[in-house]
XYZ file of C-alpha atoms in Angstrom:
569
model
C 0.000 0.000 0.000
C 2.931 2.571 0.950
C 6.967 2.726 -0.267
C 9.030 1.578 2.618
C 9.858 5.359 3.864
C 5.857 6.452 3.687
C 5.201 2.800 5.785
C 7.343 3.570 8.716
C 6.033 7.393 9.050
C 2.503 5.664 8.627
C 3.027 3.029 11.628
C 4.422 6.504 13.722
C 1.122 7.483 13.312
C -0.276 4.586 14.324
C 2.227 4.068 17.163
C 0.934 7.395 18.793
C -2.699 6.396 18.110
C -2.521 2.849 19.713
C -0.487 4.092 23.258
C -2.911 6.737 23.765
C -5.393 3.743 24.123
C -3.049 2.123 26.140
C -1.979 4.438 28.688
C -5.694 4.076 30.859
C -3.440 2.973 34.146
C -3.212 6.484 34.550
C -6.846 7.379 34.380
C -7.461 5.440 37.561
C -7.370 8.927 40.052
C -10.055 10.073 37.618
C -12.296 7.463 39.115
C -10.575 5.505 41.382
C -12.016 7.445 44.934
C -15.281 7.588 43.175
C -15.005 3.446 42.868
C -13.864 2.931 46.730
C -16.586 5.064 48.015
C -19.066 3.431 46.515
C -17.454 -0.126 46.996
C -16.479 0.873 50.618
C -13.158 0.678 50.265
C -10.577 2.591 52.242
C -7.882 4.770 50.559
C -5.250 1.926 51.396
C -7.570 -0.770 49.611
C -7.805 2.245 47.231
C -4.023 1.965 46.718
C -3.483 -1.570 46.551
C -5.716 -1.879 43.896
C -3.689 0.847 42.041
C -0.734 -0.724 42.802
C -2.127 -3.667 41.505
C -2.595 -2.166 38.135
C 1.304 -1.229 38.506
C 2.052 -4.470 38.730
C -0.153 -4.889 35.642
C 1.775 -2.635 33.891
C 5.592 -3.186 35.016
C 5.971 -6.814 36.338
C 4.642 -8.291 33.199
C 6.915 -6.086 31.129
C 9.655 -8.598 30.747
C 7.098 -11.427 29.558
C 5.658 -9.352 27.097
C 9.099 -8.445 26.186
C 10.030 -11.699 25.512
C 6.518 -11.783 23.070
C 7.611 -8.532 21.431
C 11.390 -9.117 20.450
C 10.041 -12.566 18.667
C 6.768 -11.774 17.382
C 5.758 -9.504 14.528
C 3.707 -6.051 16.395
C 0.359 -7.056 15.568
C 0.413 -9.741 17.740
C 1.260 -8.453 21.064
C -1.362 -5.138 20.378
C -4.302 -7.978 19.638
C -3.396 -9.514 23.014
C -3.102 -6.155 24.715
C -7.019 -5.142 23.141
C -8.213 -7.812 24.121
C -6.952 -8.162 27.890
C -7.874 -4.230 28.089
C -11.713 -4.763 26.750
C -12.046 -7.679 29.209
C -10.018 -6.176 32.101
C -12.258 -3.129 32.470
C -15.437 -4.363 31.700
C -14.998 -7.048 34.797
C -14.257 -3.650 36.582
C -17.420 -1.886 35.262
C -19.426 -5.043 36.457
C -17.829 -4.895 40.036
C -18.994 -0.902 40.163
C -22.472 -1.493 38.853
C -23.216 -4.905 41.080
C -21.737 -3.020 43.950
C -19.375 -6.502 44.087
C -16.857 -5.060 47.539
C -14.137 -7.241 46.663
C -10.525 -5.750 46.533
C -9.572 -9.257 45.011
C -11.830 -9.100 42.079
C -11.309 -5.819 41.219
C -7.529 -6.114 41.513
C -7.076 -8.551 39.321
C -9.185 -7.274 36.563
C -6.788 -4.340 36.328
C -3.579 -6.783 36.672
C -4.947 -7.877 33.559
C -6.305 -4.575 32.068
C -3.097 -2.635 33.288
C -1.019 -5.895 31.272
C -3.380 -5.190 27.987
C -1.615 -1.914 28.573
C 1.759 -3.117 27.964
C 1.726 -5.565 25.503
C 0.419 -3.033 23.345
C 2.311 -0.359 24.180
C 5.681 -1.739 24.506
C 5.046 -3.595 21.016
C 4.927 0.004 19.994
C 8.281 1.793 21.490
C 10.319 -1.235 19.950
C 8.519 -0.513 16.663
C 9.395 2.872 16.474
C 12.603 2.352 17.525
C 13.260 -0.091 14.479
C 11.935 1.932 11.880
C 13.640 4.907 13.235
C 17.500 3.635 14.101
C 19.176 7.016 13.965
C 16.648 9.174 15.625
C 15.502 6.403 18.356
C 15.012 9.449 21.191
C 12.579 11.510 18.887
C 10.796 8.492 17.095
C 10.174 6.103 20.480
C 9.131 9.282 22.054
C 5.971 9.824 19.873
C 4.307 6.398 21.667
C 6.000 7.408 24.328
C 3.886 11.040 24.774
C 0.632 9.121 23.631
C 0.894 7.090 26.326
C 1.258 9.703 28.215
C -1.547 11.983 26.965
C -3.791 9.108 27.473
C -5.200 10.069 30.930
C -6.331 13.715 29.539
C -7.640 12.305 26.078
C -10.172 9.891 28.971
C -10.697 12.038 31.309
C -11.830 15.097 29.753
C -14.031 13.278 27.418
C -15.573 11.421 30.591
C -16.108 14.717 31.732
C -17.420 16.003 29.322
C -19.864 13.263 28.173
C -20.519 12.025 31.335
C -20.324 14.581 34.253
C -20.450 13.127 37.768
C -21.901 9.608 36.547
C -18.767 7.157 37.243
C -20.636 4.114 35.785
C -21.011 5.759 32.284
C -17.481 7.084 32.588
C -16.428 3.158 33.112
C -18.197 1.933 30.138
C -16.928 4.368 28.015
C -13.330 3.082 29.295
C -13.078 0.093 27.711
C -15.103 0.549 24.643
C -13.109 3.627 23.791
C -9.852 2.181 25.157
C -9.617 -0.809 23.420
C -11.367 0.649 20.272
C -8.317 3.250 19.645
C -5.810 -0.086 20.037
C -8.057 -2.007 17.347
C -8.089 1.141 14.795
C -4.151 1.040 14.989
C -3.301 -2.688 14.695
C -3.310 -2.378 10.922
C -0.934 -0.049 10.813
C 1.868 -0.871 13.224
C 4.445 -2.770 11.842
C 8.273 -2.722 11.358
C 9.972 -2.018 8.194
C 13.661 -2.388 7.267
C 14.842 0.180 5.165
C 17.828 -0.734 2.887
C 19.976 2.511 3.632
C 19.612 5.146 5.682
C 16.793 7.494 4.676
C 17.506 10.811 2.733
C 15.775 12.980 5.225
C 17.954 11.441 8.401
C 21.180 12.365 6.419
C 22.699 15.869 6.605
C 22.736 17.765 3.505
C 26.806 17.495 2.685
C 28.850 19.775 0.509
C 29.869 18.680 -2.483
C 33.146 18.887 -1.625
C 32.770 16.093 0.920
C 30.961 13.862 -0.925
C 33.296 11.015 -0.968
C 34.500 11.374 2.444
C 30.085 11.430 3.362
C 30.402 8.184 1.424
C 33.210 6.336 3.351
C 31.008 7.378 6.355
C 28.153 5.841 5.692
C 30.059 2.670 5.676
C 31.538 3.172 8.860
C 27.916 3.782 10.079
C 26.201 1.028 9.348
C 29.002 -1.923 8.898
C 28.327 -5.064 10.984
C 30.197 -6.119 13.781
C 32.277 -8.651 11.573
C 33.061 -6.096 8.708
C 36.761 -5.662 9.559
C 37.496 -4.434 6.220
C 34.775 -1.565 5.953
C 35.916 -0.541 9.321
C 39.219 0.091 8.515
C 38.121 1.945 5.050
C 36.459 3.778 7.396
C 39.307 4.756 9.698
C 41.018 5.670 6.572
C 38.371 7.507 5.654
C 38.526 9.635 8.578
C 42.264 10.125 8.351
C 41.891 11.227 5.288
C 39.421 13.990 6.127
C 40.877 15.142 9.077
C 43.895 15.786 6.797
C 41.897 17.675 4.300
C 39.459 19.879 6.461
C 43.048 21.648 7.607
C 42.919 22.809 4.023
C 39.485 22.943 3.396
C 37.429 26.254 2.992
C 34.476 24.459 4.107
C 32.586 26.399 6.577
C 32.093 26.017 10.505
C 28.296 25.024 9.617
C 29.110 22.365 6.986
C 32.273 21.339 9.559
C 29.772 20.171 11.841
C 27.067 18.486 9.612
C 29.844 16.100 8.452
C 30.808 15.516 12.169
C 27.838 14.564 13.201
C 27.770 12.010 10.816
C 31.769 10.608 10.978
C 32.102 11.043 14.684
C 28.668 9.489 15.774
C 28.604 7.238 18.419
C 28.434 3.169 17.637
C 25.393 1.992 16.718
C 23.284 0.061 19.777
C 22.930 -2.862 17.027
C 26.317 -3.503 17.946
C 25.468 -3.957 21.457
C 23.771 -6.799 22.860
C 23.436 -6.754 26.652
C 20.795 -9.203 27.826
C 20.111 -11.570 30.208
C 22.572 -12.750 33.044
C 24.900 -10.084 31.280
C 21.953 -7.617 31.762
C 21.639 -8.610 35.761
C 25.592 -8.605 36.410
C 26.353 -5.240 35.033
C 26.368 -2.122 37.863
C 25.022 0.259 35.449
C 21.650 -1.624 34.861
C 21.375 -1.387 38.860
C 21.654 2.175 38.981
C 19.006 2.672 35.979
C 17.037 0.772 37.808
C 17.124 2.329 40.810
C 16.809 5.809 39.637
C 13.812 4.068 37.269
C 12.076 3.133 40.385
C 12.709 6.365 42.425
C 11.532 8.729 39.598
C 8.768 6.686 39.003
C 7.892 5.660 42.299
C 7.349 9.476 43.558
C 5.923 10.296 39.915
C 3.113 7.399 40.244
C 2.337 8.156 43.859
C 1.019 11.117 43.078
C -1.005 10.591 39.529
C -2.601 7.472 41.271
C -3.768 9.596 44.410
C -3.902 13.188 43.961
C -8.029 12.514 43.646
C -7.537 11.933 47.660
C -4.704 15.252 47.938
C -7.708 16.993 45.942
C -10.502 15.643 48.209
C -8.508 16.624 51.294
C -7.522 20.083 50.529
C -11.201 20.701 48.746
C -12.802 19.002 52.345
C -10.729 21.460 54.274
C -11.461 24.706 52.681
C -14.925 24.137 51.000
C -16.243 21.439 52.706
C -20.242 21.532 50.878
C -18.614 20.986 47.250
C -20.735 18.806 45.541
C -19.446 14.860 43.973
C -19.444 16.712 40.245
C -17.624 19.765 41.298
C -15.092 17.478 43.116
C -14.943 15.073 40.198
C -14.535 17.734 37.508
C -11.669 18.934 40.083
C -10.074 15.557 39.757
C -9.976 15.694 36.431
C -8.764 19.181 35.816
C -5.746 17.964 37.905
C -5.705 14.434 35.336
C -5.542 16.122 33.095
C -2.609 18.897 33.930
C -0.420 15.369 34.942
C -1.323 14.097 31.720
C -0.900 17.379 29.464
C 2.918 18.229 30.961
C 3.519 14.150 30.899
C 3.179 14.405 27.093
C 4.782 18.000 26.585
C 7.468 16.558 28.838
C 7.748 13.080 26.685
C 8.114 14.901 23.393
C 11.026 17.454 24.508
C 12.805 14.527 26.146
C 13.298 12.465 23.212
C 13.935 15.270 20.765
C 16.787 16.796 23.159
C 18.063 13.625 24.047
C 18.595 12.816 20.374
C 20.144 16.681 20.211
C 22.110 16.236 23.038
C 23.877 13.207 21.473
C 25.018 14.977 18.379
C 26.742 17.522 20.484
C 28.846 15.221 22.529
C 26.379 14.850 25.315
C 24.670 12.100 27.198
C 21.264 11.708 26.959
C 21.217 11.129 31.080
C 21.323 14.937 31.505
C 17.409 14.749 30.492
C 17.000 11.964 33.641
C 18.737 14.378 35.717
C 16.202 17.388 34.783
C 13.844 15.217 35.444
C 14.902 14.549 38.655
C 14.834 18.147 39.636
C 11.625 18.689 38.589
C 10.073 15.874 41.088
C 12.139 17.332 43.903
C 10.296 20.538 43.481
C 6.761 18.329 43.131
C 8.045 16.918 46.251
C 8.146 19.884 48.191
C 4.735 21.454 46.187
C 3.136 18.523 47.718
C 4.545 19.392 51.672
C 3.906 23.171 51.331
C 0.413 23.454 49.327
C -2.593 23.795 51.527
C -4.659 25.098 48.948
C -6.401 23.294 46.299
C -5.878 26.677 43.919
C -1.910 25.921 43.848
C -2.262 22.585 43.172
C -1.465 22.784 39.885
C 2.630 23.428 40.843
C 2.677 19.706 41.854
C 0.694 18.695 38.708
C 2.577 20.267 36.233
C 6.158 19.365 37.538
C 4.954 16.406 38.502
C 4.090 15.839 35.226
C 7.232 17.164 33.639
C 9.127 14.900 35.697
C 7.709 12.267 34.659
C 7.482 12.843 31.004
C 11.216 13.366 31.068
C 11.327 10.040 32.896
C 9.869 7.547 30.401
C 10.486 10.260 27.400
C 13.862 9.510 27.450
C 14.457 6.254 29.262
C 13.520 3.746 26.016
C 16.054 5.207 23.524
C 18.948 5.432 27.046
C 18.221 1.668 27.093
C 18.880 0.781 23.590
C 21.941 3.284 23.817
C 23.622 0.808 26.687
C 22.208 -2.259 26.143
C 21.442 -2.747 22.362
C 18.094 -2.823 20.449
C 17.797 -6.721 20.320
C 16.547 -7.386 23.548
C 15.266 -3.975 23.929
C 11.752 -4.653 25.187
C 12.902 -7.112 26.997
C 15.739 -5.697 28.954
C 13.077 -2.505 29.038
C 10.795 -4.589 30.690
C 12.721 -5.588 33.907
C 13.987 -2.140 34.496
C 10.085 -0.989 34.576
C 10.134 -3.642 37.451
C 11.604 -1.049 39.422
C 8.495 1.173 38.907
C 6.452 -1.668 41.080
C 8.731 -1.611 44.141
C 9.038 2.363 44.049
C 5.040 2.684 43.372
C 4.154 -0.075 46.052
C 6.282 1.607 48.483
C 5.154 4.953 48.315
C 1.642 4.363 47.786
C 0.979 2.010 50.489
C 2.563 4.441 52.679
C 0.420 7.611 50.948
C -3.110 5.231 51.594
C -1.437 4.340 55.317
C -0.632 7.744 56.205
C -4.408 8.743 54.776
C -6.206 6.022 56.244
C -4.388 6.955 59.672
C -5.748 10.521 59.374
C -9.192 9.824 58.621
C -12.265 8.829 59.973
C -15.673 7.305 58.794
C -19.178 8.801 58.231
C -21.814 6.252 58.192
C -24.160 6.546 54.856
C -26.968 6.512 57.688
C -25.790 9.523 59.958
C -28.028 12.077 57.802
C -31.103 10.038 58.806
C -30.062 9.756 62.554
C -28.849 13.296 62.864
C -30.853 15.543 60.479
C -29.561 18.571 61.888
C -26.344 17.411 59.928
C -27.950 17.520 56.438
C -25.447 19.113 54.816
C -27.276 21.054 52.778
C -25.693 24.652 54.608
C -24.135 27.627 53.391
C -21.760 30.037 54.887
C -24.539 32.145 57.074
C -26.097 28.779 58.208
C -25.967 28.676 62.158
C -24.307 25.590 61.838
C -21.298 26.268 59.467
C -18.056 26.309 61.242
C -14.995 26.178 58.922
C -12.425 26.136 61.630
C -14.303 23.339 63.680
C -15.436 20.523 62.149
C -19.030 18.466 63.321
C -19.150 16.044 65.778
C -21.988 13.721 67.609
C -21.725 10.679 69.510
C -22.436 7.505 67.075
C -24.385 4.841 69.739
C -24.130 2.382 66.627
C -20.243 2.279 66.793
C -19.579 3.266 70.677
C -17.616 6.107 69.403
C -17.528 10.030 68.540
C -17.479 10.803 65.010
C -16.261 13.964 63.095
C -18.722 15.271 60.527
C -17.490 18.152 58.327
C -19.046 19.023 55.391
C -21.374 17.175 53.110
C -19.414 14.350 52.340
C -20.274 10.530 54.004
C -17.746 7.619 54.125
C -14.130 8.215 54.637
C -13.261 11.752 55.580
C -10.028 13.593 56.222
C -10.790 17.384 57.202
C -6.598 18.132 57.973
C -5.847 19.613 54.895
C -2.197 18.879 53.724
C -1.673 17.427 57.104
C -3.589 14.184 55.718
C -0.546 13.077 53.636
C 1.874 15.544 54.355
C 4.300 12.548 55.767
C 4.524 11.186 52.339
C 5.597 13.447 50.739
C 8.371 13.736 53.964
C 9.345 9.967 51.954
C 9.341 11.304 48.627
C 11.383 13.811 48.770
C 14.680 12.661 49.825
C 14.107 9.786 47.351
C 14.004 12.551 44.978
C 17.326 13.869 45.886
C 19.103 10.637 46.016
C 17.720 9.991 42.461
C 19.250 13.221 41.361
C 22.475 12.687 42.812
C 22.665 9.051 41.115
C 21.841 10.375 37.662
C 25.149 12.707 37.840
C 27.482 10.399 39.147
C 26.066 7.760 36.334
C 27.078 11.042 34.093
C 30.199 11.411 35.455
C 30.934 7.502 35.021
C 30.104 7.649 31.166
C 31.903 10.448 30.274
C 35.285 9.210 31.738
C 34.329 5.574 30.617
C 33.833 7.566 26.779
C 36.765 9.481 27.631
C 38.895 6.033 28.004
C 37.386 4.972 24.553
C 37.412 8.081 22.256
C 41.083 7.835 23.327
C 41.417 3.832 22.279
C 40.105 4.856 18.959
C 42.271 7.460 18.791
C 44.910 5.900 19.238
C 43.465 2.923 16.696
C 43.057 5.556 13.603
C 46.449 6.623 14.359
C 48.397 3.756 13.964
C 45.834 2.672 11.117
C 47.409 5.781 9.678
C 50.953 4.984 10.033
C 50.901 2.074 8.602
C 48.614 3.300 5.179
C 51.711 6.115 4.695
C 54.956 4.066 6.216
C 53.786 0.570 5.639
C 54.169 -1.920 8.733
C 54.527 -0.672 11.871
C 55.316 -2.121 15.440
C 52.855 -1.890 18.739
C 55.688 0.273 20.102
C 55.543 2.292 17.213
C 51.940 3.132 16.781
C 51.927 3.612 20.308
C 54.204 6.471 19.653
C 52.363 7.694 17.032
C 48.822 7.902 19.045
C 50.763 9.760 21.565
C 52.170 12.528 18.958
C-alpha cells in the first residue's frame, strides 16, 4: 500500500494512536475514589488496587518483552485489546453490582493494566526499528501518547458524562480498546535498505566522498573488519583535508555529526545474566524506580490530595464539582507528561550529536520531582495545586520520554523490550512503596461517616451555606455515634471516609518522597560522570586505533611500540 519510507512514518502514526489507548493505568485517580466510596473501600484498599494495576503494567513487562522481540507487532497489540476490553469491563461489572471485593477488582486491572503493555511496549520497539538514527525523537511519539492518554479519557468522561462514574467506566473500555483495534493495521516494522535521505545531513559537495566512506563506517556489521578500517582511513583522510578545506564552521559540523557518531546500539547486545551482572543496569534501575515511584504516587492519588484540601477549605462541594476537580488535575499530569515526553526524546537525540549524554534529560527530570516533592509538603490550597501537577508531570514525562532510547543506547536494540521490561520492574517496588505508605498515612488521618448519619442526625444535612448557624470552617461536626460506641467527626457534606486536615492528611509522604528525589538526582550525575570518563577512556582507544591505522597506510608496517608512539604525537 505505501513505499518503505511512507510505511514507517505511517506506523508513527499509528504508534501514537494505539499508546494513547493504552496508557488508561493512569486514568485510575479520575475514578478511582469515586469506585472505593461506593465499593467501601478505604484509601489503602484504594491503593493496593492501584498498585495492583502497577504491577499490571511493570511486572509483566519482561514477559511481554520476551513476546515482542520474537513476534511480529500485531500480535502483542491484539493480546493487549483484548486483555484491556475484558479487564475493564470485569471492573465496570464490580462498580455497577456493587461486588466489595478488593480481590476481584484487583485482578481485573492486573490484567487490564497488562493489555496496557503488551500493546504499548510492542509500539516503542517498533518505532525504535523503523527509526535507528533518531531512536530518542521516534520512540518518544508512543511514548507522549501514552502519556496523553489520561487527559484524552478524562476530559471526554467529563465532558460526556459529568459526575456519573458508571457511564465514565463503560466508556473506558469501549473507547480504550477501540483506539488499540483502529491502529493494529498499521503498526508494523519495516527495514529500510539505507539510511533514509531525510535522516542524512545535507553534505557539501566537496565532501561527498569522504560522506560516502562514512556511511560505511555507520552502518558496517560487527564482523566487517574491512569496511571498518576503510572507514578509519576515511577519517584520516578527512581530518587531513578539512586543515585545508574552505568548508565552513556550519558544513564542519554536519559532516561531524555524521563521521564522529557514536556506535550503533545494534552492535550492542546486553541481555540476560549479562543484563543482571552489570552495575550500570542497577543504577538505571534504581533511579527508574525512584523517579517513578514518587511520579506514580502522586497521579494514582492526587483525587484523595484533591478531596482533602477541597474538604478542608470548601467542605459543601458537591461529587461533580469534586470530580470535575479531579480531572482538571488528570488532566494537567497528563498534558505536561506528554509535553514533557516529546522534549525529552527530541533533546536527548540533540544532546547526542553535540557530545552529550542523553542522562542529563533523567537528571532534569529529577529536579523537577524534587520541586513536586516539596509542592506537595507546602500546598494547603487546592488553587496551587497545579505546581505539583505540572512538575509532577514534567518529571515524569522526562522520565519515560527519554528512558527507552537510554536503554537501547547501553544495552542494544535486540533485547530492547525485553531488557526494558525488567527495568520498569523497578516502577512496582518504588510505586508499592510509596503508595501504600500515601493510603497508610491517609487512612491513619481519617475517619468514617456512616451513609446513615443524615437520617439519625438531620440537623447534619449538609445542605448549609456560609450564614447557616451551623457552618463552622475552623471546627469541624461532631456527635456521639451509639451504633459504633464512638464520637465521630462530621465536616461538610461528604459521608464515608473523611479527612478534614488539609495537607496534614498526607503531608508525611511526601516527607518519603522527597529525599528519594534527591538521592535519584544525585545518582543520575554520578552515572554522568561515570560515562563520560568511561567515553573518555574509549574516544582515546580509537584514537589511538586511527592513528596507527594511519601509520601504517603512509609508512607501511609498523610495530605496537611504534603506533603507540604515534597515538601519543
Amino acid at each position: 500500500m505505501f513505499d518503505k519510507n511512507t510505511a514507517r512514518y505511517v506506523s508513527l502514526v499509528a504508534d501514537f494512536w494505539v499508546s494513547l489507548g493504552s496508557g488508561t493505568h493512569y486514568v485510575y485517580s479520575a475514578y478511582g475514589p469515586q469506585l472505593a466510596e461506593r465499593l467501601g473501600f478505604s484509601a489503602t484498599q484504594s491503593s493496593v488496587i492501584a498498585t495492583l494495576g502497577s504491577v499490571g503494567v511493570y511486572f509483566v513487562a519482561p514477559a511481554a518483552g520476551v513476546v515482542i522481540d520474537r513476534k511480529p507487532p500485531h500480535i502483542p497489540i491484539l493480546i493487549g485489546a483484548c486483555m484491556i476490553l475484558f479487564g475493564y469491563m470485569m471492573m465496570r461489572f464490580a462498580y455497577t453490582s456493587e461486588l466489595r471485593s478488593v480481590t476481584f477488582v484487583g485482578v481485573f486491572m492486573i490484567i487490564a493494566s497488562a493489555g496496557n503493555t503488551f500493546a504499548y511496549h510492542a509500539c516503542v520497539k517498533c518505532a525504535a526499528i523503523n527509526f535507528p538514527h533518531k531512536r530518542g525523537t521516534a520512540t518518544s511519539i508512543p511514548v507522549a501518547g501514552y502519556g496523553l492518554s489520561a487527559l484524552f479519557f478524562s476530559q471526554i468522561g467529563n465532558a460526556a458524562f459529568p459526575g456519573d462514574t458508571g457511564r465514565f467506566m463503560l466508556m473506558l473500555p469501549l473507547l480504550s480498546s477501540g483506539l488499540v483495534f483502529l491502529g493494529l493495521p498499521f503498526v508494523r516494522n519495516v527495514t529500510l535498505d539505507k539510511i533514509a535521505d531525510s535522516e542524512v545531513a545535507v553534505i557539501p559537495d566537496d565532501v561527498a566522498d569522504v560522506e560516502t566512506d562514512a556511511l560505511i563506517r555507520h552502518t558496517r556489521t560487527r564482523d566487517s573488519s574491512v569496511n571498518e578500517k576503510k572507514s578509519y582511513a576515511a577519517i584520516s583522510e578527512f581530518e587531513q583535508e578539512s586543515s585545508q578545506s574552505t568548508v565552513t564552521d556550519e558544513e564542519s559540523s554536519m559532516v561531524d555529526e555524521i563521521v564522529y557518531s557514536p556506535d550503533e546500539p545494534d552492535e550492542i547486545d546486553i541481555h540476560g545474566w549479562e543484563l543482571l551482572r552489570d552495575f550500570r543496569f542497577w543504577t538505571h534501575f534504581s533511579i527508574f524506580g525512584l523517579m517513578s515511584g514518587c511520579g506514580l504516587m502522586y497521579i494514582l492519588s492526587d483525587g484523595y490530595v484533591l478531596r482533602a484540601l477541597f474538604t478542608y477549605r470548601n467542605p459543601y462541594i458537591s461529587p461533580a464539582d469534586l470530580l470535575k476537580n479531579q480531572a482538571i488535575q488528570v488532566s494537567l499530569v497528563s498534558t505536561f507528561s506528554f509535553v514533557g515526553r516529546i522534549i525529552a526524546g527530541y533533546t536527548a537525540d540533540r544532546l547526542v550529536t553535540r557530545g552529550y549524554q542523553r542522562m542529563w534529560v533523567i537528571f532534569v527530570g529529577t529536579l523537577a520531582f524534587v520541586l513536586a516533592q516539596i509542592g506537595g509538603l507546602t500546598i494547603t490550597s487546592s488553587r496551587f495545586m497545579w505546581f505539583t501537577s505540572i512538575f509532577n508531570g514534567m518529571g515524569y514525562g522526562a522520565l519515560f520520554g527519554s528512558y527507552a532510547s537510554i536503554m537501547s543506547e547501553v544495552f542494544g536494540i535486540k533485547r530492547f523490550s525485553e531488557n526494558y521490561g525488567f527495568l520498569t520492574i523497578s516502577t512496582v517496588i518504588g510505586s508499592d512503596i510509596f503508595a501504600f505508605a500515601f493510603g497508610a498515612i491517609y487512612d491513619g488521618n481519617s475517619y468514617f461517616i456512616p451513609e446513615d448519619a443524615l437520617e439519625h442526625y438531620p440537623e447534619y444535612s449538609g445542605n448549609f451555606t456560609s450564614d447557616s448557624p451551623y457552618y463552622d470552617m475552623a471546627t469541624p461536626y461532631q456527635y456521639y455515634d451509639e451504633f459504633t460506641n464512638t464520637t465521630v467527626r462530621r465536616f461538610g457534606s461528604q459521608v464515608g471516609q473523611v479527612c478534614d486536615l488539609g495537607v496534614d492528611c498526607y503531608r508525611t509522604a511526601f516527607i518519603i518522597t522527597l529525599p528519594c528525589a534527591i538521592v535519584a538526582t544525585i545518582l543520575s550525575l554520578l552515572l554522568i560522570r561515570y560515562e563520560n570518563r568511561k567515553n573518555t577512556r574509549l574516544a582515546m582507544e580509537k584514537e589511538a586505533r586511527m592513528a596507527a591505522s594511519q601509520a601504517k597506510s603512509l609508512g607501511g608496517e609498523c610495530s605496537d611500540a611504534e603506533a603507540t608512539i604515534v597515538a601519543d604525537e
